[in-house]
C-alpha positions as protocol buffer text, in pm:
chain_id: "A"
residue {
  index: 1
  type: MET
  ca { x: 6979 y: 14120 z: 11369 }
}
residue {
  index: 2
  type: ARG
  ca { x: 6610 y: 14086 z: 11272 }
}
residue {
  index: 3
  type: ARG
  ca { x: 6468 y: 13759 z: 11244 }
}
residue {
  index: 4
  type: ILE
  ca { x: 6378 y: 13660 z: 10882 }
}
residue {
  index: 5
  type: THR
  ca { x: 6030 y: 13553 z: 10888 }
}
residue {
  index: 6
  type: ALA
  ca { x: 5894 y: 13199 z: 10643 }
}
residue {
  index: 7
  type: SER
  ca { x: 5728 y: 13458 z: 10442 }
}
residue {
  index: 8
  type: LEU
  ca { x: 6001 y: 13663 z: 10352 }
}
residue {
  index: 9
  type: ILE
  ca { x: 6228 y: 13352 z: 10285 }
}
residue {
  index: 10
  type: PHE
  ca { x: 5934 y: 13222 z: 10047 }
}
residue {
  index: 11
  type: MET
  ca { x: 5952 y: 13550 z: 9870 }
}
residue {
  index: 12
  type: LEU
  ca { x: 6303 y: 13544 z: 9818 }
}
residue {
  index: 13
  type: GLY
  ca { x: 6269 y: 13186 z: 9683 }
}
residue {
  index: 14
  type: LEU
  ca { x: 6038 y: 13330 z: 9420 }
}
residue {
  index: 15
  type: ALA
  ca { x: 6288 y: 13629 z: 9337 }
}
residue {
  index: 16
  type: VAL
  ca { x: 6555 y: 13378 z: 9274 }
}
residue {
  index: 17
  type: ALA
  ca { x: 6330 y: 13152 z: 9060 }
}
residue {
  index: 18
  type: ALA
  ca { x: 6221 y: 13448 z: 8839 }
}
residue {
  index: 19
  type: ALA
  ca { x: 6583 y: 13549 z: 8782 }
}
residue {
  index: 20
  type: ASN
  ca { x: 6666 y: 13214 z: 8649 }
}
residue {
  index: 21
  type: LEU
  ca { x: 6385 y: 13215 z: 8398 }
}
residue {
  index: 22
  type: THR
  ca { x: 6545 y: 13171 z: 8050 }
}
residue {
  index: 23
  type: LEU
  ca { x: 6236 y: 13112 z: 7847 }
}
residue {
  index: 24
  type: PRO
  ca { x: 6080 y: 13435 z: 7645 }
}
residue {
  index: 25
  type: GLY
  ca { x: 5759 y: 13427 z: 7779 }
}
residue {
  index: 26
  type: ASN
  ca { x: 5567 y: 13566 z: 7492 }
}
residue {
  index: 27
  type: PRO
  ca { x: 5213 y: 13650 z: 7591 }
}
residue {
  index: 28
  type: LYS
  ca { x: 5081 y: 13440 z: 7332 }
}
residue {
  index: 29
  type: SER
  ca { x: 5284 y: 13136 z: 7315 }
}
residue {
  index: 30
  type: VAL
  ca { x: 5184 y: 12764 z: 7473 }
}
residue {
  index: 31
  type: LYS
  ca { x: 5327 y: 12745 z: 7798 }
}
residue {
  index: 32
  type: LEU
  ca { x: 5381 y: 12396 z: 7976 }
}
residue {
  index: 33
  type: ALA
  ca { x: 5571 y: 12212 z: 8246 }
}
residue {
  index: 34
  type: VAL
  ca { x: 5657 y: 11830 z: 8245 }
}
residue {
  index: 35
  type: ILE
  ca { x: 5710 y: 11600 z: 8503 }
}
residue {
  index: 36
  type: GLY
  ca { x: 5815 y: 11213 z: 8488 }
}
residue {
  index: 37
  type: ASP
  ca { x: 5830 y: 10932 z: 8780 }
}
residue {
  index: 38
  type: GLY
  ca { x: 5695 y: 11147 z: 9032 }
}
residue {
  index: 39
  type: GLY
  ca { x: 5445 y: 10977 z: 9247 }
}
residue {
  index: 40
  type: THR
  ca { x: 5637 y: 10863 z: 9551 }
}
residue {
  index: 41
  type: GLY
  ca { x: 5488 y: 11103 z: 9782 }
}
residue {
  index: 42
  type: GLU
  ca { x: 5848 y: 11186 z: 9939 }
}
residue {
  index: 43
  type: THR
  ca { x: 6007 y: 11509 z: 10010 }
}
residue {
  index: 44
  type: PRO
  ca { x: 6197 y: 11529 z: 9672 }
}
residue {
  index: 45
  type: GLN
  ca { x: 5870 y: 11519 z: 9486 }
}
residue {
  index: 46
  type: TYR
  ca { x: 5710 y: 11795 z: 9714 }
}
residue {
  index: 47
  type: GLU
  ca { x: 6028 y: 12014 z: 9663 }
}
residue {
  index: 48
  type: VAL
  ca { x: 5981 y: 11989 z: 9284 }
}
residue {
  index: 49
  type: GLY
  ca { x: 5632 y: 12086 z: 9330 }
}
residue {
  index: 50
  type: GLN
  ca { x: 5715 y: 12398 z: 9512 }
}
residue {
  index: 51
  type: GLN
  ca { x: 5978 y: 12498 z: 9254 }
}
residue {
  index: 52
  type: MET
  ca { x: 5706 y: 12472 z: 8973 }
}
residue {
  index: 53
  type: ALA
  ca { x: 5476 y: 12687 z: 9164 }
}
residue {
  index: 54
  type: ASP
  ca { x: 5766 y: 12918 z: 9225 }
}
residue {
  index: 55
  type: TYR
  ca { x: 5832 y: 12933 z: 8849 }
}
residue {
  index: 56
  type: HIS
  ca { x: 5489 y: 12947 z: 8770 }
}
residue {
  index: 57
  type: THR
  ca { x: 5435 y: 13306 z: 8906 }
}
residue {
  index: 58
  type: LYS
  ca { x: 5691 y: 13413 z: 8638 }
}
residue {
  index: 59
  type: PHE
  ca { x: 5601 y: 13188 z: 8373 }
}
residue {
  index: 60
  type: PRO
  ca { x: 5228 y: 13107 z: 8397 }
}
residue {
  index: 61
  type: PHE
  ca { x: 5221 y: 12768 z: 8249 }
}
residue {
  index: 62
  type: ASP
  ca { x: 4832 y: 12612 z: 8175 }
}
residue {
  index: 63
  type: PHE
  ca { x: 4905 y: 12257 z: 8193 }
}
residue {
  index: 64
  type: VAL
  ca { x: 5148 y: 11976 z: 8270 }
}
residue {
  index: 65
  type: LEU
  ca { x: 5245 y: 11672 z: 8102 }
}
residue {
  index: 66
  type: MET
  ca { x: 5305 y: 11350 z: 8300 }
}
residue {
  index: 67
  type: LEU
  ca { x: 5535 y: 11065 z: 8166 }
}
residue {
  index: 68
  type: GLY
  ca { x: 5415 y: 10794 z: 8374 }
}
residue {
  index: 69
  type: ASP
  ca { x: 5488 y: 10627 z: 8693 }
}
residue {
  index: 70
  type: ASN
  ca { x: 5254 y: 10893 z: 8827 }
}
residue {
  index: 71
  type: ILE
  ca { x: 5146 y: 10689 z: 9161 }
}
residue {
  index: 72
  type: TYR
  ca { x: 5394 y: 10460 z: 9285 }
}
residue {
  index: 73
  type: GLY
  ca { x: 5249 y: 10152 z: 9540 }
}
residue {
  index: 74
  type: HIS
  ca { x: 4912 y: 10168 z: 9685 }
}
residue {
  index: 75
  type: GLN
  ca { x: 4649 y: 10362 z: 9496 }
}
residue {
  index: 76
  type: SER
  ca { x: 4394 y: 10440 z: 9763 }
}
residue {
  index: 77
  type: ALA
  ca { x: 4205 y: 10790 z: 9811 }
}
residue {
  index: 78
  type: GLY
  ca { x: 4502 y: 10881 z: 10028 }
}
residue {
  index: 79
  type: ASP
  ca { x: 4774 y: 10786 z: 9805 }
}
residue {
  index: 80
  type: PHE
  ca { x: 4629 y: 11019 z: 9546 }
}
residue {
  index: 81
  type: ARG
  ca { x: 4625 y: 11290 z: 9780 }
}
residue {
  index: 82
  type: LYS
  ca { x: 4979 y: 11235 z: 9911 }
}
residue {
  index: 83
  type: LYS
  ca { x: 5134 y: 11150 z: 9564 }
}
residue {
  index: 84
  type: PHE
  ca { x: 4956 y: 11427 z: 9371 }
}
residue {
  index: 85
  type: GLU
  ca { x: 4716 y: 11630 z: 9518 }
}
residue {
  index: 86
  type: ASP
  ca { x: 4918 y: 11745 z: 9803 }
}
residue {
  index: 87
  type: PRO
  ca { x: 5270 y: 11805 z: 9607 }
}
residue {
  index: 88
  type: TYR
  ca { x: 5104 y: 12001 z: 9336 }
}
residue {
  index: 89
  type: LYS
  ca { x: 4810 y: 12186 z: 9532 }
}
residue {
  index: 90
  type: ALA
  ca { x: 4957 y: 12496 z: 9462 }
}
residue {
  index: 91
  type: LEU
  ca { x: 4915 y: 12468 z: 9079 }
}
residue {
  index: 92
  type: LEU
  ca { x: 4588 y: 12269 z: 9107 }
}
residue {
  index: 93
  type: SER
  ca { x: 4433 y: 12541 z: 9273 }
}
residue {
  index: 94
  type: GLN
  ca { x: 4527 y: 12797 z: 9015 }
}
residue {
  index: 95
  type: GLY
  ca { x: 4366 y: 12579 z: 8736 }
}
residue {
  index: 96
  type: VAL
  ca { x: 4657 y: 12417 z: 8597 }
}
residue {
  index: 97
  type: LYS
  ca { x: 4565 y: 12077 z: 8442 }
}
residue {
  index: 98
  type: PHE
  ca { x: 4781 y: 11772 z: 8445 }
}
residue {
  index: 99
  type: TYR
  ca { x: 4748 y: 11531 z: 8141 }
}
residue {
  index: 100
  type: ALA
  ca { x: 4906 y: 11203 z: 8232 }
}
residue {
  index: 101
  type: SER
  ca { x: 5032 y: 10920 z: 8031 }
}
residue {
  index: 102
  type: LEU
  ca { x: 5075 y: 10560 z: 8186 }
}
residue {
  index: 103
  type: GLY
  ca { x: 5399 y: 10401 z: 8334 }
}
residue {
  index: 104
  type: ASN
  ca { x: 5466 y: 10049 z: 8433 }
}
residue {
  index: 105
  type: HIS
  ca { x: 5402 y: 10126 z: 8774 }
}
residue {
  index: 106
  type: ASP
  ca { x: 5076 y: 10272 z: 8717 }
}
residue {
  index: 107
  type: SER
  ca { x: 4734 y: 10099 z: 8753 }
}
residue {
  index: 108
  type: THR
  ca { x: 4496 y: 10141 z: 8439 }
}
residue {
  index: 109
  type: THR
  ca { x: 4232 y: 10279 z: 8682 }
}
residue {
  index: 110
  type: GLU
  ca { x: 4430 y: 10574 z: 8659 }
}
residue {
  index: 111
  type: ARG
  ca { x: 4245 y: 10663 z: 8353 }
}
residue {
  index: 112
  type: MET
  ca { x: 3921 y: 10731 z: 8541 }
}
residue {
  index: 113
  type: TYR
  ca { x: 4096 y: 10950 z: 8779 }
}
residue {
  index: 114
  type: LYS
  ca { x: 3953 y: 11313 z: 8665 }
}
residue {
  index: 115
  type: PRO
  ca { x: 4276 y: 11532 z: 8741 }
}
residue {
  index: 116
  type: PHE
  ca { x: 4472 y: 11327 z: 8522 }
}
residue {
  index: 117
  type: ASN
  ca { x: 4228 y: 11432 z: 8221 }
}
residue {
  index: 118
  type: MET
  ca { x: 4263 y: 11103 z: 8009 }
}
residue {
  index: 119
  type: ASP
  ca { x: 3897 y: 11044 z: 8004 }
}
residue {
  index: 120
  type: GLY
  ca { x: 3907 y: 10687 z: 8023 }
}
residue {
  index: 121
  type: LYS
  ca { x: 4144 y: 10618 z: 7759 }
}
residue {
  index: 122
  type: ARG
  ca { x: 4501 y: 10457 z: 7758 }
}
residue {
  index: 123
  type: TYR
  ca { x: 4596 y: 10697 z: 7498 }
}
residue {
  index: 124
  type: TYR
  ca { x: 4446 y: 11028 z: 7357 }
}
residue {
  index: 125
  type: ASP
  ca { x: 4546 y: 11374 z: 7189 }
}
residue {
  index: 126
  type: PHE
  ca { x: 4445 y: 11715 z: 7240 }
}
residue {
  index: 127
  type: LYS
  ca { x: 4529 y: 12082 z: 7086 }
}
residue {
  index: 128
  type: LYS
  ca { x: 4690 y: 12402 z: 7241 }
}
residue {
  index: 129
  type: GLY
  ca { x: 4743 y: 12663 z: 7006 }
}
residue {
  index: 130
  type: ASP
  ca { x: 4972 y: 12564 z: 6726 }
}
residue {
  index: 131
  type: ALA
  ca { x: 5068 y: 12250 z: 6902 }
}
residue {
  index: 132
  type: GLU
  ca { x: 4908 y: 11926 z: 6922 }
}
residue {
  index: 133
  type: PHE
  ca { x: 5010 y: 11639 z: 7181 }
}
residue {
  index: 134
  type: PHE
  ca { x: 4979 y: 11274 z: 7162 }
}
residue {
  index: 135
  type: ALA
  ca { x: 4974 y: 11060 z: 7492 }
}
residue {
  index: 136
  type: LEU
  ca { x: 5074 y: 10703 z: 7442 }
}
residue {
  index: 137
  type: ASP
  ca { x: 5046 y: 10405 z: 7639 }
}
residue {
  index: 138
  type: SER
  ca { x: 5398 y: 10253 z: 7589 }
}
residue {
  index: 139
  type: ASN
  ca { x: 5327 y: 9962 z: 7831 }
}
residue {
  index: 140
  type: TYR
  ca { x: 5126 y: 9782 z: 7540 }
}
residue {
  index: 141
  type: MET
  ca { x: 5181 y: 9918 z: 7193 }
}
residue {
  index: 142
  type: ASP
  ca { x: 4893 y: 9688 z: 7017 }
}
residue {
  index: 143
  type: PRO
  ca { x: 4767 y: 9733 z: 6661 }
}
residue {
  index: 144
  type: GLU
  ca { x: 4456 y: 9929 z: 6757 }
}
residue {
  index: 145
  type: GLN
  ca { x: 4705 y: 10196 z: 6895 }
}
residue {
  index: 146
  type: LEU
  ca { x: 4943 y: 10235 z: 6625 }
}
residue {
  index: 147
  type: ASP
  ca { x: 4641 y: 10247 z: 6366 }
}
residue {
  index: 148
  type: TRP
  ca { x: 4481 y: 10549 z: 6589 }
}
residue {
  index: 149
  type: LEU
  ca { x: 4830 y: 10684 z: 6607 }
}
residue {
  index: 150
  type: THR
  ca { x: 4890 y: 10680 z: 6244 }
}
residue {
  index: 151
  type: LYS
  ca { x: 4521 y: 10806 z: 6178 }
}
residue {
  index: 152
  type: GLU
  ca { x: 4556 y: 11119 z: 6412 }
}
residue {
  index: 153
  type: LEU
  ca { x: 4899 y: 11229 z: 6303 }
}
residue {
  index: 154
  type: SER
  ca { x: 4827 y: 11194 z: 5931 }
}
residue {
  index: 155
  type: SER
  ca { x: 4530 y: 11415 z: 5990 }
}
residue {
  index: 156
  type: SER
  ca { x: 4674 y: 11680 z: 6207 }
}
residue {
  index: 157
  type: ASN
  ca { x: 4726 y: 11994 z: 6069 }
}
residue {
  index: 158
  type: SER
  ca { x: 4914 y: 12139 z: 6358 }
}
residue {
  index: 159
  type: LYS
  ca { x: 5225 y: 12282 z: 6318 }
}
residue {
  index: 160
  type: TRP
  ca { x: 5405 y: 12123 z: 6651 }
}
residue {
  index: 161
  type: LYS
  ca { x: 5334 y: 11728 z: 6712 }
}
residue {
  index: 162
  type: VAL
  ca { x: 5458 y: 11615 z: 7049 }
}
residue {
  index: 163
  type: CYS
  ca { x: 5422 y: 11263 z: 7152 }
}
residue {
  index: 164
  type: PHE
  ca { x: 5461 y: 11188 z: 7515 }
}
residue {
  index: 165
  type: PHE
  ca { x: 5478 y: 10821 z: 7690 }
}
residue {
  index: 166
  type: HIS
  ca { x: 5656 y: 10628 z: 7946 }
}
residue {
  index: 167
  type: HIS
  ca { x: 5926 y: 10415 z: 7758 }
}
residue {
  index: 168
  type: PRO
  ca { x: 6214 y: 10586 z: 7601 }
}
residue {
  index: 169
  type: LEU
  ca { x: 6294 y: 10501 z: 7252 }
}
residue {
  index: 170
  type: TYR
  ca { x: 6662 y: 10626 z: 7318 }
}
residue {
  index: 171
  type: SER
  ca { x: 6849 y: 10633 z: 7614 }
}
residue {
  index: 172
  type: ASP
  ca { x: 7201 y: 10585 z: 7772 }
}
residue {
  index: 173
  type: GLY
  ca { x: 7068 y: 10466 z: 8084 }
}
residue {
  index: 174
  type: ARG
  ca { x: 7274 y: 10180 z: 8265 }
}
residue {
  index: 175
  type: MET
  ca { x: 6933 y: 10058 z: 8417 }
}
residue {
  index: 176
  type: HIS
  ca { x: 6732 y: 10017 z: 8129 }
}
residue {
  index: 177
  type: GLY
  ca { x: 6865 y: 10177 z: 7782 }
}
residue {
  index: 178
  type: PRO
  ca { x: 6626 y: 10233 z: 7485 }
}
residue {
  index: 179
  type: ASP
  ca { x: 6324 y: 10016 z: 7429 }
}
residue {
  index: 180
  type: LEU
  ca { x: 6430 y: 9882 z: 7073 }
}
residue {
  index: 181
  type: ASP
  ca { x: 6108 y: 9717 z: 7018 }
}
residue {
  index: 182
  type: LEU
  ca { x: 5888 y: 10040 z: 7051 }
}
residue {
  index: 183
  type: ARG
  ca { x: 6157 y: 10237 z: 6849 }
}
residue {
  index: 184
  type: LYS
  ca { x: 6110 y: 10007 z: 6558 }
}
residue {
  index: 185
  type: GLN
  ca { x: 5718 y: 10065 z: 6615 }
}
residue {
  index: 186
  type: LEU
  ca { x: 5700 y: 10408 z: 6642 }
}
residue {
  index: 187
  type: GLU
  ca { x: 6001 y: 10578 z: 6514 }
}
residue {
  index: 188
  type: PRO
  ca { x: 5884 y: 10508 z: 6142 }
}
residue {
  index: 189
  type: ILE
  ca { x: 5534 y: 10664 z: 6242 }
}
residue {
  index: 190
  type: PHE
  ca { x: 5694 y: 10982 z: 6378 }
}
residue {
  index: 191
  type: GLU
  ca { x: 5930 y: 11055 z: 6098 }
}
residue {
  index: 192
  type: GLN
  ca { x: 5640 y: 10988 z: 5847 }
}
residue {
  index: 193
  type: TYR
  ca { x: 5398 y: 11215 z: 6007 }
}
residue {
  index: 194
  type: GLY
  ca { x: 5636 y: 11508 z: 6130 }
}
residue {
  index: 195
  type: VAL
  ca { x: 5679 y: 11456 z: 6506 }
}
residue {
  index: 196
  type: ASN
  ca { x: 5892 y: 11733 z: 6602 }
}
residue {
  index: 197
  type: VAL
  ca { x: 5930 y: 11614 z: 6988 }
}
residue {
  index: 198
  type: VAL
  ca { x: 5920 y: 11312 z: 7177 }
}
residue {
  index: 199
  type: LEU
  ca { x: 5916 y: 11305 z: 7584 }
}
residue {
  index: 200
  type: ALA
  ca { x: 5960 y: 10991 z: 7768 }
}
residue {
  index: 201
  type: GLY
  ca { x: 6038 y: 10897 z: 8156 }
}
residue {
  index: 202
  type: HIS
  ca { x: 6120 y: 10551 z: 8312 }
}
residue {
  index: 203
  type: GLU
  ca { x: 6496 y: 10641 z: 8348 }
}
residue {
  index: 204
  type: HIS
  ca { x: 6530 y: 10810 z: 8652 }
}
residue {
  index: 205
  type: PHE
  ca { x: 6740 y: 11087 z: 8524 }
}
residue {
  index: 206
  type: TYR
  ca { x: 6741 y: 11371 z: 8262 }
}
residue {
  index: 207
  type: GLU
  ca { x: 6871 y: 11329 z: 7907 }
}
residue {
  index: 208
  type: ARG
  ca { x: 6849 y: 11507 z: 7598 }
}
residue {
  index: 209
  type: THR
  ca { x: 7000 y: 11282 z: 7299 }
}
residue {
  index: 210
  type: GLN
  ca { x: 7112 y: 11414 z: 6976 }
}
residue {
  index: 211
  type: PRO
  ca { x: 6862 y: 11462 z: 6729 }
}
residue {
  index: 212
  type: HIS
  ca { x: 6743 y: 11189 z: 6526 }
}
residue {
  index: 213
  type: ASN
  ca { x: 6607 y: 11264 z: 6187 }
}
residue {
  index: 214
  type: GLY
  ca { x: 6483 y: 11602 z: 6297 }
}
residue {
  index: 215
  type: ILE
  ca { x: 6317 y: 11465 z: 6602 }
}
residue {
  index: 216
  type: ALA
  ca { x: 6408 y: 11609 z: 6932 }
}
residue {
  index: 217
  type: TYR
  ca { x: 6427 y: 11295 z: 7201 }
}
residue {
  index: 218
  type: PHE
  ca { x: 6404 y: 11410 z: 7577 }
}
residue {
  index: 219
  type: VAL
  ca { x: 6377 y: 11160 z: 7877 }
}
residue {
  index: 220
  type: LEU
  ca { x: 6289 y: 11290 z: 8214 }
}
residue {
  index: 221
  type: GLY
  ca { x: 6218 y: 11041 z: 8466 }
}
residue {
  index: 222
  type: ASN
  ca { x: 6340 y: 11206 z: 8758 }
}
residue {
  index: 223
  type: SER
  ca { x: 6053 y: 11441 z: 8911 }
}
residue {
  index: 224
  type: GLY
  ca { x: 6043 y: 11243 z: 9192 }
}
residue {
  index: 225
  type: GLN
  ca { x: 6264 y: 10921 z: 9171 }
}
residue {
  index: 226
  type: LEU
  ca { x: 6626 y: 10958 z: 9100 }
}
residue {
  index: 227
  type: ARG
  ca { x: 6902 y: 10713 z: 9014 }
}
residue {
  index: 228
  type: PRO
  ca { x: 7229 y: 10863 z: 9060 }
}
residue {
  index: 229
  type: HIS
  ca { x: 7518 y: 10859 z: 8824 }
}
residue {
  index: 230
  type: ASN
  ca { x: 7308 y: 10630 z: 8591 }
}
residue {
  index: 231
  type: VAL
  ca { x: 7400 y: 10807 z: 8246 }
}
residue {
  index: 232
  type: ARG
  ca { x: 7653 y: 10623 z: 8051 }
}
residue {
  index: 233
  type: THR
  ca { x: 7896 y: 10838 z: 7843 }
}
residue {
  index: 234
  type: SER
  ca { x: 7774 y: 10834 z: 7484 }
}
residue {
  index: 235
  type: PRO
  ca { x: 7811 y: 11036 z: 7147 }
}
residue {
  index: 236
  type: ASP
  ca { x: 7454 y: 11024 z: 7161 }
}
residue {
  index: 237
  type: VAL
  ca { x: 7437 y: 11218 z: 7486 }
}
residue {
  index: 238
  type: ALA
  ca { x: 7383 y: 11607 z: 7409 }
}
residue {
  index: 239
  type: LYS
  ca { x: 7316 y: 11667 z: 7773 }
}
residue {
  index: 240
  type: ALA
  ca { x: 7247 y: 11480 z: 8076 }
}
residue {
  index: 241
  type: PHE
  ca { x: 7164 y: 11536 z: 8460 }
}
residue {
  index: 242
  type: ASP
  ca { x: 7164 y: 11232 z: 8714 }
}
residue {
  index: 243
  type: THR
  ca { x: 7241 y: 11397 z: 9035 }
}
residue {
  index: 244
  type: ASP
  ca { x: 6926 y: 11551 z: 9172 }
}
residue {
  index: 245
  type: GLN
  ca { x: 6543 y: 11541 z: 9071 }
}
residue {
  index: 246
  type: ALA
  ca { x: 6420 y: 11796 z: 8792 }
}
residue {
  index: 247
  type: PHE
  ca { x: 6121 y: 11913 z: 8583 }
}
residue {
  index: 248
  type: ALA
  ca { x: 6085 y: 12087 z: 8252 }
}
residue {
  index: 249
  type: LEU
  ca { x: 5931 y: 12411 z: 8140 }
}
residue {
  index: 250
  type: LEU
  ca { x: 5840 y: 12429 z: 7764 }
}
residue {
  index: 251
  type: GLU
  ca { x: 5731 y: 12743 z: 7569 }
}
residue {
  index: 252
  type: ILE
  ca { x: 5593 y: 12715 z: 7181 }
}
residue {
  index: 253
  type: ASP
  ca { x: 5591 y: 12983 z: 6964 }
}
residue {
  index: 254
  type: PRO
  ca { x: 5484 y: 12902 z: 6601 }
}
residue {
  index: 255
  type: ASP
  ca { x: 5853 y: 12858 z: 6461 }
}
residue {
  index: 256
  type: GLN
  ca { x: 6017 y: 12770 z: 6772 }
}
residue {
  index: 257
  type: LEU
  ca { x: 6029 y: 12532 z: 7102 }
}
residue {
  index: 258
  type: TYR
  ca { x: 6183 y: 12655 z: 7417 }
}
residue {
  index: 259
  type: TYR
  ca { x: 6300 y: 12422 z: 7703 }
}
residue {
  index: 260
  type: GLN
  ca { x: 6443 y: 12481 z: 8029 }
}
residue {
  index: 261
  type: ILE
  ca { x: 6549 y: 12170 z: 8262 }
}
residue {
  index: 262
  type: ILE
  ca { x: 6500 y: 12296 z: 8626 }
}
residue {
  index: 263
  type: SER
  ca { x: 6641 y: 12091 z: 8928 }
}
residue {
  index: 264
  type: ARG
  ca { x: 6477 y: 12022 z: 9263 }
}
residue {
  index: 265
  type: THR
  ca { x: 6690 y: 12313 z: 9406 }
}
residue {
  index: 266
  type: GLY
  ca { x: 6607 y: 12563 z: 9122 }
}
residue {
  index: 267
  type: GLU
  ca { x: 6911 y: 12497 z: 8923 }
}
residue {
  index: 268
  type: THR
  ca { x: 6880 y: 12529 z: 8543 }
}
residue {
  index: 269
  type: VAL
  ca { x: 7043 y: 12235 z: 8417 }
}
residue {
  index: 270
  type: ASP
  ca { x: 6972 y: 12269 z: 8038 }
}
residue {
  index: 271
  type: SER
  ca { x: 6815 y: 12516 z: 7819 }
}
residue {
  index: 272
  type: GLY
  ca { x: 6775 y: 12572 z: 7454 }
}
residue {
  index: 273
  type: SER
  ca { x: 6528 y: 12553 z: 7166 }
}
residue {
  index: 274
  type: VAL
  ca { x: 6398 y: 12313 z: 6887 }
}
residue {
  index: 275
  type: THR
  ca { x: 6323 y: 12380 z: 6535 }
}
residue {
  index: 276
  type: GLN
  ca { x: 6125 y: 12224 z: 6297 }
}
residue {
  index: 277
  type: ALA
  ca { x: 6432 y: 12029 z: 6180 }
}
residue {
  index: 278
  type: LYS
  ca { x: 6701 y: 12060 z: 6478 }
}
residue {
  index: 279
  type: VAL
  ca { x: 6807 y: 12160 z: 6823 }
}
residue {
  index: 280
  type: THR
  ca { x: 7003 y: 12423 z: 6934 }
}
residue {
  index: 281
  type: ARG
  ca { x: 7140 y: 12558 z: 7261 }
}
């Protein structure tokens, strides 16, 4: 029997990833990936990074949203290499940009780290096609940040408004659960100014809740860390995955946002789409 080389195994892996892609892959759509609580520097984070690179060959996303806890523990130059630059080296080398938000394990000095594209800010926004993305600092939701968010959302003419930050407004996690104070502050603003999708981490699993007043809420805090079997049974849980690490792929067309959640081993654990008023699958 001929010996299977490492390169052949790698190519077979790419074929499996390509075969499992559920997103439309429209040429003019906005394509992105999402990770949360990833910065461990441990083997599962690297394996998630490899899956992301594999899927990128078939679904060439331009950027990645980071939902906080980007760098756990020490933050020396070596830590940034081990916990960010090396796990996502293949993507970074192809020009994929990463946009970070801050988690409770992050240092505010991460704002100055150029590959996180925060430009020294705790909160910021940027546009891609028909979508506008708002990165928030959920560690300290001060009046200035709320005023900024209200102003930016109210003046936005983007068809899709996506907010991403660390602490979830809705969660069925046994460890933390929802941040009710943050929900009280943010949800009325989201509803008033037409936010479509909210992405959060903090809980070390994946969860998609039932839509709340037309807004789709996702929790994705298991791209490096994992808290197994931590999602409680609840009518609010539309889909949950708490047995392995995962990341998300999103595709945004003018009238539809598609999502595919992929585990560390390449398994699709959730997929579907979001319209302006509801989530379908």
